[in-house]
mmCIF file of C-alpha atoms in Angstrom:
data_model
loop_
_atom_site.group_PDB
_atom_site.id
_atom_site.type_symbol
_atom_site.label_atom_id
_atom_site.label_comp_id
_atom_site.label_asym_id
_atom_site.label_seq_id
_atom_site.Cartn_x
_atom_site.Cartn_y
_atom_site.Cartn_z
ATOM 1 C CA UNK E 1 -45.136 141.266 -99.008
ATOM 2 C CA UNK E 2 -44.926 137.534 -98.854
ATOM 3 C CA UNK E 3 -43.199 135.922 -101.790
ATOM 4 C CA UNK E 4 -43.067 132.459 -103.193
ATOM 5 C CA UNK E 5 -46.773 131.669 -102.912
ATOM 6 C CA UNK E 6 -48.464 130.325 -105.980
ATOM 7 C CA UNK E 7 -52.203 129.904 -106.297
ATOM 8 C CA UNK E 8 -53.632 128.066 -109.228
ATOM 9 C CA UNK E 9 -57.007 127.622 -110.842
ATOM 10 C CA UNK E 10 -57.531 125.082 -113.555
ATOM 11 C CA UNK E 11 -59.931 125.164 -116.439
ATOM 12 C CA UNK E 12 -60.535 121.791 -118.018
ATOM 13 C CA UNK E 13 -61.955 121.648 -121.485
ATOM 14 C CA UNK E 14 -62.985 118.265 -122.809
ATOM 15 C CA UNK E 15 -63.692 118.007 -126.487
ATOM 16 C CA UNK E 16 -64.743 114.781 -128.107
ATOM 17 C CA UNK E 17 -65.218 115.323 -131.776
ATOM 18 C CA UNK E 18 -65.430 113.770 -135.203
ATOM 19 C CA UNK E 19 -64.804 116.002 -138.165
ATOM 20 C CA UNK E 20 -67.424 116.062 -140.879
ATOM 21 C CA UNK E 21 -66.891 117.012 -144.489
ATOM 22 C CA UNK E 22 -69.392 119.426 -145.984
ATOM 23 C CA UNK E 23 -69.239 121.806 -148.901
ATOM 24 C CA UNK E 24 -65.641 122.366 -149.933
ATOM 25 C CA UNK E 25 -64.342 125.870 -150.472
ATOM 26 C CA UNK E 26 -61.041 127.565 -149.889
ATOM 27 C CA UNK E 27 -60.641 129.226 -146.503
ATOM 28 C CA UNK E 28 -56.966 129.986 -146.631
ATOM 29 C CA UNK E 29 -56.108 126.314 -146.846
ATOM 30 C CA UNK E 30 -59.544 124.668 -146.881
ATOM 31 C CA UNK E 31 -62.645 124.996 -144.753
ATOM 32 C CA UNK E 32 -63.553 122.204 -142.385
ATOM 33 C CA UNK E 33 -66.481 121.740 -140.068
ATOM 34 C CA UNK E 34 -65.741 119.905 -136.835
ATOM 35 C CA UNK E 35 -68.314 118.006 -134.806
ATOM 36 C CA UNK E 36 -67.682 118.838 -131.147
ATOM 37 C CA UNK E 37 -69.460 116.454 -128.803
ATOM 38 C CA UNK E 38 -69.995 117.036 -125.098
ATOM 39 C CA UNK E 39 -68.002 120.247 -124.962
ATOM 40 C CA UNK E 40 -67.309 121.111 -121.341
ATOM 41 C CA UNK E 41 -65.185 123.647 -119.543
ATOM 42 C CA UNK E 42 -64.600 122.896 -115.889
ATOM 43 C CA UNK E 43 -62.788 125.308 -113.620
ATOM 44 C CA UNK E 44 -60.992 124.190 -110.483
ATOM 45 C CA UNK E 45 -59.146 126.119 -107.820
ATOM 46 C CA UNK E 46 -56.891 125.361 -104.906
ATOM 47 C CA UNK E 47 -56.042 127.340 -101.792
ATOM 48 C CA UNK E 48 -57.357 130.907 -101.475
ATOM 49 C CA UNK E 49 -59.013 131.181 -104.913
ATOM 50 C CA UNK E 50 -62.657 130.554 -105.783
ATOM 51 C CA UNK E 51 -64.273 130.399 -109.208
ATOM 52 C CA UNK E 52 -67.805 130.425 -110.598
ATOM 53 C CA UNK E 53 -69.693 130.651 -113.882
ATOM 54 C CA UNK E 54 -72.085 133.115 -112.243
ATOM 55 C CA UNK E 55 -70.841 136.496 -111.116
ATOM 56 C CA UNK E 56 -73.064 136.641 -108.038
ATOM 57 C CA UNK E 57 -73.350 133.088 -106.731
ATOM 58 C CA UNK E 58 -71.956 129.593 -106.823
ATOM 59 C CA UNK E 59 -68.341 130.268 -105.885
ATOM 60 C CA UNK E 60 -66.477 127.106 -105.024
ATOM 61 C CA UNK E 61 -63.237 125.292 -105.705
ATOM 62 C CA UNK E 62 -64.682 124.071 -109.014
ATOM 63 C CA UNK E 63 -67.234 125.235 -111.558
ATOM 64 C CA UNK E 64 -68.495 124.075 -114.936
ATOM 65 C CA UNK E 65 -69.192 126.442 -117.791
ATOM 66 C CA UNK E 66 -72.851 127.277 -118.177
ATOM 67 C CA UNK E 67 -72.684 126.380 -121.876
ATOM 68 C CA UNK E 68 -71.437 122.860 -121.215
ATOM 69 C CA UNK E 69 -73.516 120.316 -123.093
ATOM 70 C CA UNK E 70 -73.546 116.665 -124.024
ATOM 71 C CA UNK E 71 -75.097 117.549 -127.373
ATOM 72 C CA UNK E 72 -73.030 117.657 -130.524
ATOM 73 C CA UNK E 73 -72.422 121.020 -132.149
ATOM 74 C CA UNK E 74 -70.812 121.703 -135.507
ATOM 75 C CA UNK E 75 -67.941 124.202 -135.422
ATOM 76 C CA UNK E 76 -66.793 125.953 -138.576
ATOM 77 C CA UNK E 77 -63.278 127.460 -138.792
ATOM 78 C CA UNK E 78 -62.904 131.181 -138.158
ATOM 79 C CA UNK E 79 -60.105 133.696 -137.763
ATOM 80 C CA UNK E 80 -59.642 136.457 -135.245
ATOM 81 C CA UNK E 81 -59.098 140.149 -135.719
ATOM 82 C CA UNK E 82 -55.796 141.568 -134.475
ATOM 83 C CA UNK E 83 -56.832 142.421 -130.910
ATOM 84 C CA UNK E 84 -53.892 141.205 -128.846
ATOM 85 C CA UNK E 85 -54.012 144.365 -126.728
ATOM 86 C CA UNK E 86 -57.799 144.598 -126.537
ATOM 87 C CA UNK E 87 -60.252 142.864 -124.269
ATOM 88 C CA UNK E 88 -62.858 142.695 -127.035
ATOM 89 C CA UNK E 89 -62.321 139.949 -129.588
ATOM 90 C CA UNK E 90 -63.792 139.908 -133.088
ATOM 91 C CA UNK E 91 -63.928 136.876 -135.337
ATOM 92 C CA UNK E 92 -64.586 136.499 -139.042
ATOM 93 C CA UNK E 93 -65.524 133.663 -141.379
ATOM 94 C CA UNK E 94 -66.301 133.450 -145.110
ATOM 95 C CA UNK E 95 -69.784 134.735 -145.803
ATOM 96 C CA UNK E 96 -70.863 131.708 -147.829
ATOM 97 C CA UNK E 97 -69.942 128.041 -148.019
ATOM 98 C CA UNK E 98 -70.037 128.338 -151.799
ATOM 99 C CA UNK E 99 -67.342 130.983 -152.078
ATOM 100 C CA UNK E 100 -64.351 129.819 -154.089
ATOM 101 C CA UNK E 101 -62.094 132.764 -153.342
ATOM 102 C CA UNK E 102 -59.735 133.042 -150.411
ATOM 103 C CA UNK E 103 -56.952 134.929 -148.713
ATOM 104 C CA UNK E 104 -53.468 133.841 -149.739
ATOM 105 C CA UNK E 105 -51.902 132.477 -146.550
ATOM 106 C CA UNK E 106 -48.280 133.129 -147.536
ATOM 107 C CA UNK E 107 -48.712 136.756 -148.614
ATOM 108 C CA UNK E 108 -51.943 137.880 -146.988
ATOM 109 C CA UNK E 109 -53.128 139.079 -150.394
ATOM 110 C CA UNK E 110 -56.874 139.413 -150.812
ATOM 111 C CA UNK E 111 -58.062 137.349 -153.765
ATOM 112 C CA UNK E 112 -60.687 138.983 -155.983
ATOM 113 C CA UNK E 113 -64.215 138.461 -154.702
ATOM 114 C CA UNK E 114 -63.307 137.100 -151.289
ATOM 115 C CA UNK E 115 -65.883 138.196 -148.739
ATOM 116 C CA UNK E 116 -66.090 137.816 -144.982
ATOM 117 C CA UNK E 117 -68.679 138.190 -142.303
ATOM 118 C CA UNK E 118 -68.236 138.858 -138.588
ATOM 119 C CA UNK E 119 -69.307 135.958 -136.382
ATOM 120 C CA UNK E 120 -70.418 136.351 -132.776
ATOM 121 C CA UNK E 121 -68.914 133.984 -130.192
ATOM 122 C CA UNK E 122 -71.520 131.611 -128.792
ATOM 123 C CA UNK E 123 -72.080 131.790 -125.030
ATOM 124 C CA UNK E 124 -75.234 129.671 -124.865
ATOM 125 C CA UNK E 125 -75.712 125.914 -124.796
ATOM 126 C CA UNK E 126 -74.929 124.617 -128.307
ATOM 127 C CA UNK E 127 -77.794 123.021 -130.202
ATOM 128 C CA UNK E 128 -77.201 119.852 -132.182
ATOM 129 C CA UNK E 129 -77.408 120.486 -135.906
ATOM 130 C CA UNK E 130 -76.481 124.169 -135.607
ATOM 131 C CA UNK E 131 -73.169 125.481 -136.915
ATOM 132 C CA UNK E 132 -71.024 127.706 -134.693
ATOM 133 C CA UNK E 133 -67.636 129.326 -135.165
ATOM 134 C CA UNK E 134 -66.419 130.316 -131.690
ATOM 135 C CA UNK E 135 -67.376 129.112 -128.217
ATOM 136 C CA UNK E 136 -67.085 131.614 -125.360
ATOM 137 C CA UNK E 137 -66.911 130.379 -121.762
ATOM 138 C CA UNK E 138 -67.074 132.978 -118.977
ATOM 139 C CA UNK E 139 -65.874 132.548 -115.408
ATOM 140 C CA UNK E 140 -65.349 134.844 -112.432
ATOM 141 C CA UNK E 141 -62.401 134.503 -110.072
ATOM 142 C CA UNK E 142 -62.092 135.951 -106.573
ATOM 143 C CA UNK E 143 -60.172 135.392 -103.358
ATOM 144 C CA UNK E 144 -61.637 133.072 -100.745
ATOM 145 C CA UNK E 145 -63.340 135.169 -98.069
ATOM 146 C CA UNK E 146 -61.292 133.389 -95.408
ATOM 147 C CA UNK E 147 -58.033 134.596 -96.928
ATOM 148 C CA UNK E 148 -56.269 137.575 -95.378
ATOM 149 C CA UNK E 149 -54.442 138.572 -98.539
ATOM 150 C CA UNK E 150 -55.283 140.313 -101.767
ATOM 151 C CA UNK E 151 -53.638 138.306 -104.515
ATOM 152 C CA UNK E 152 -51.635 139.993 -107.245
ATOM 153 C CA UNK E 153 -50.890 139.388 -110.923
ATOM 154 C CA UNK E 154 -53.362 136.853 -112.276
ATOM 155 C CA UNK E 155 -51.980 135.160 -115.387
ATOM 156 C CA UNK E 156 -52.105 131.979 -117.458
ATOM 157 C CA UNK E 157 -49.209 129.807 -116.353
ATOM 158 C CA UNK E 158 -49.862 126.795 -118.559
ATOM 159 C CA UNK E 159 -52.173 125.181 -121.086
ATOM 160 C CA UNK E 160 -51.906 121.439 -121.637
ATOM 161 C CA UNK E 161 -53.741 119.581 -124.385
ATOM 162 C CA UNK E 162 -54.079 115.808 -124.273
ATOM 163 C CA UNK E 163 -54.967 114.154 -127.559
ATOM 164 C CA UNK E 164 -56.194 110.594 -127.908
ATOM 165 C CA UNK E 165 -54.669 110.392 -131.379
ATOM 166 C CA UNK E 166 -51.328 112.162 -131.440
ATOM 167 C CA UNK E 167 -51.070 111.606 -135.201
ATOM 168 C CA UNK E 168 -54.068 113.831 -135.889
ATOM 169 C CA UNK E 169 -53.383 117.237 -137.390
ATOM 170 C CA UNK E 170 -56.822 118.819 -137.314
ATOM 171 C CA UNK E 171 -56.530 119.515 -133.587
ATOM 172 C CA UNK E 172 -53.433 121.607 -134.297
ATOM 173 C CA UNK E 173 -55.802 124.245 -135.638
ATOM 174 C CA UNK E 174 -57.328 124.599 -132.166
ATOM 175 C CA UNK E 175 -56.872 128.041 -130.634
ATOM 176 C CA UNK E 176 -57.585 129.268 -127.120
ATOM 177 C CA UNK E 177 -57.780 132.939 -126.195
ATOM 178 C CA UNK E 178 -58.017 134.078 -122.577
ATOM 179 C CA UNK E 179 -59.318 137.595 -121.990
ATOM 180 C CA UNK E 180 -60.015 139.924 -119.089
ATOM 181 C CA UNK E 181 -62.387 142.484 -120.655
ATOM 182 C CA UNK E 182 -62.384 144.755 -117.599
ATOM 183 C CA UNK E 183 -58.660 145.329 -117.956
ATOM 184 C CA UNK E 184 -58.638 145.234 -121.772
ATOM 185 C CA UNK E 185 -56.256 142.263 -121.844
ATOM 186 C CA UNK E 186 -56.281 139.188 -124.081
ATOM 187 C CA UNK E 187 -53.719 136.530 -124.974
ATOM 188 C CA UNK E 188 -53.820 134.000 -127.826
ATOM 189 C CA UNK E 189 -52.470 130.470 -127.517
ATOM 190 C CA UNK E 190 -51.657 127.915 -130.186
ATOM 191 C CA UNK E 191 -51.762 124.951 -127.834
ATOM 192 C CA UNK E 192 -51.642 121.831 -129.978
ATOM 193 C CA UNK E 193 -48.485 122.156 -132.007
ATOM 194 C CA UNK E 194 -49.970 124.245 -134.795
ATOM 195 C CA UNK E 195 -48.492 127.365 -136.292
ATOM 196 C CA UNK E 196 -47.411 129.906 -133.709
ATOM 197 C CA UNK E 197 -48.419 132.849 -135.854
ATOM 198 C CA UNK E 198 -50.982 133.714 -138.476
ATOM 199 C CA UNK E 199 -52.077 136.666 -140.540
ATOM 200 C CA UNK E 200 -54.492 138.844 -138.612
ATOM 201 C CA UNK E 201 -57.621 140.504 -139.921
ATOM 202 C CA UNK E 202 -57.830 144.280 -139.679
ATOM 203 C CA UNK E 203 -60.546 146.776 -140.520
ATOM 204 C CA UNK E 204 -60.327 148.916 -143.654
ATOM 205 C CA UNK E 205 -61.356 152.571 -143.857
ATOM 206 C CA UNK E 206 -64.916 151.645 -144.771
ATOM 207 C CA UNK E 207 -65.108 149.232 -141.847
ATOM 208 C CA UNK E 208 -64.947 146.004 -143.838
ATOM 209 C CA UNK E 209 -62.573 143.217 -142.771
ATOM 210 C CA UNK E 210 -59.319 142.721 -144.642
ATOM 211 C CA UNK E 211 -56.109 140.837 -143.993
ATOM 212 C CA UNK E 212 -52.848 142.395 -142.955
ATOM 213 C CA UNK E 213 -49.579 141.207 -144.454
ATOM 214 C CA UNK E 214 -47.846 141.142 -141.080
ATOM 215 C CA UNK E 215 -47.993 138.182 -138.751
ATOM 216 C CA UNK E 216 -49.863 138.260 -135.464
ATOM 217 C CA UNK E 217 -47.981 136.063 -133.042
ATOM 218 C CA UNK E 218 -49.900 133.702 -130.836
ATOM 219 C CA UNK E 219 -48.479 133.433 -127.325
ATOM 220 C CA UNK E 220 -46.101 130.494 -127.181
ATOM 221 C CA UNK E 221 -44.951 130.946 -123.603
ATOM 222 C CA UNK E 222 -46.754 131.419 -120.312
ATOM 223 C CA UNK E 223 -45.126 134.272 -118.432
ATOM 224 C CA UNK E 224 -46.076 136.127 -115.275
ATOM 225 C CA UNK E 225 -45.516 139.350 -117.217
ATOM 226 C CA UNK E 226 -48.597 138.565 -119.352
ATOM 227 C CA UNK E 227 -50.977 139.760 -116.661
ATOM 228 C CA UNK E 228 -54.758 139.511 -116.940
ATOM 229 C CA UNK E 229 -55.438 141.371 -113.684
ATOM 230 C CA UNK E 230 -53.075 143.199 -111.333
ATOM 231 C CA UNK E 231 -55.041 142.244 -108.224
ATOM 232 C CA UNK E 232 -57.707 139.739 -107.209
ATOM 233 C CA UNK E 233 -59.803 140.503 -104.123
ATOM 234 C CA UNK E 234 -62.579 138.973 -102.046
ATOM 235 C CA UNK E 235 -65.121 141.657 -102.992
ATOM 236 C CA UNK E 236 -64.749 142.238 -106.743
ATOM 237 C CA UNK E 237 -64.709 139.090 -108.887
ATOM 238 C CA UNK E 238 -62.532 139.201 -111.996
ATOM 239 C CA UNK E 239 -64.281 138.235 -115.228
ATOM 240 C CA UNK E 240 -62.309 135.839 -117.413
ATOM 241 C CA UNK E 241 -63.518 134.931 -120.903
ATOM 242 C CA UNK E 242 -62.159 131.801 -122.571
ATOM 243 C CA UNK E 243 -62.619 131.566 -126.354
ATOM 244 C CA UNK E 244 -62.206 128.279 -128.229
ATOM 245 C CA UNK E 245 -62.180 127.953 -132.015
ATOM 246 C CA UNK E 246 -60.493 126.259 -134.959
ATOM 247 C CA UNK E 247 -58.167 128.657 -136.758
ATOM 248 C CA UNK E 248 -58.996 128.685 -140.459
ATOM 249 C CA UNK E 249 -55.596 130.141 -141.312
ATOM 250 C CA UNK E 250 -53.723 127.194 -139.838
ATOM 251 C CA UNK E 251 -52.553 124.976 -142.694
ATOM 252 C CA UNK E 252 -53.484 121.912 -140.631
ATOM 253 C CA UNK E 253 -57.136 122.828 -141.168
ATOM 254 C CA UNK E 254 -57.635 120.685 -144.278
ATOM 255 C CA UNK E 255 -60.127 118.103 -145.468
ATOM 256 C CA UNK E 256 -57.592 115.299 -145.196
ATOM 257 C CA UNK E 257 -56.785 116.083 -141.585
ATOM 258 C CA UNK E 258 -60.412 116.560 -140.610
ATOM 259 C CA UNK E 259 -61.185 112.884 -141.174
ATOM 260 C CA UNK E 260 -59.447 111.855 -137.953
ATOM 261 C CA UNK E 261 -61.564 111.113 -134.873
ATOM 262 C CA UNK E 262 -60.058 112.009 -131.508
ATOM 263 C CA UNK E 263 -60.745 113.341 -128.026
ATOM 264 C CA UNK E 264 -59.239 116.570 -126.757
ATOM 265 C CA UNK E 265 -58.679 117.557 -123.151
ATOM 266 C CA UNK E 266 -57.468 121.097 -122.517
ATOM 267 C CA UNK E 267 -56.307 122.236 -119.075
ATOM 268 C CA UNK E 268 -55.713 125.941 -118.470
ATOM 269 C CA UNK E 269 -53.787 126.903 -115.357
ATOM 270 C CA UNK E 270 -54.247 130.341 -113.806
ATOM 271 C CA UNK E 271 -51.744 131.557 -111.236
ATOM 272 C CA UNK E 272 -50.953 134.623 -109.172
ATOM 273 C CA UNK E 273 -47.461 135.690 -108.276
ATOM 274 C CA UNK E 274 -47.733 137.026 -104.712
ATOM 275 C CA UNK E 275 -50.279 137.923 -102.059
ATOM 276 C CA UNK E 276 -50.366 141.585 -101.043
ATOM 277 C CA UNK E 277 -51.189 142.376 -97.424
#
């Protein structure tokens, strides 16, 4: 086995947004809608790795998410179910913009009358004027057919967020989750200086969502032990789902912070540890 080789693929996410203030109701801290303009996820690879947004065709050193759009889309805060060890993510949001009840952030206690609804991540081109909660970008990664090696241990080695306005707090509510559904793996990242943990949602006996009182830690480090796929080959592309949303449980998600206009650029780096002959 050859050691010391590192192969990287980059996913670039550019978000240019202005937050808009709509109906005010409590969503842990407060609910905010964010106007995301020209959302784009671009994937890039270097030596021996190829990436595409289509499982069958289009493999190259770079690819752009099929849901990339120059249109503006409104994103409403959501929160994720506790699925750190599952490849299937579920997200919830309040069921009405007129609800005045909320979950207590500090204790996780369910306030009387608080209701939630499951929201489905959006994997189609966003339409201006439509409100979304979670954007889901899917890519497939495989080894270049010219490579002699099968690559091992695909993982996220870094996520870098560049903000035009470093004084803005609303972007701290940004969350990125990277999942490999085939292998039932998913990792959460609080990438913009927001809280590194939050209270997760869990299902009750009757199947309705409720909050746990324990914290669900978002990944704060990028380690080769957090493996998405054990091997990457030339014949079987690995599906990678990238989820982007604004975490409603982050205390930076407030009306005051949402008034700031800024651009966001998110770069996700995928690496493998060693090639296997």
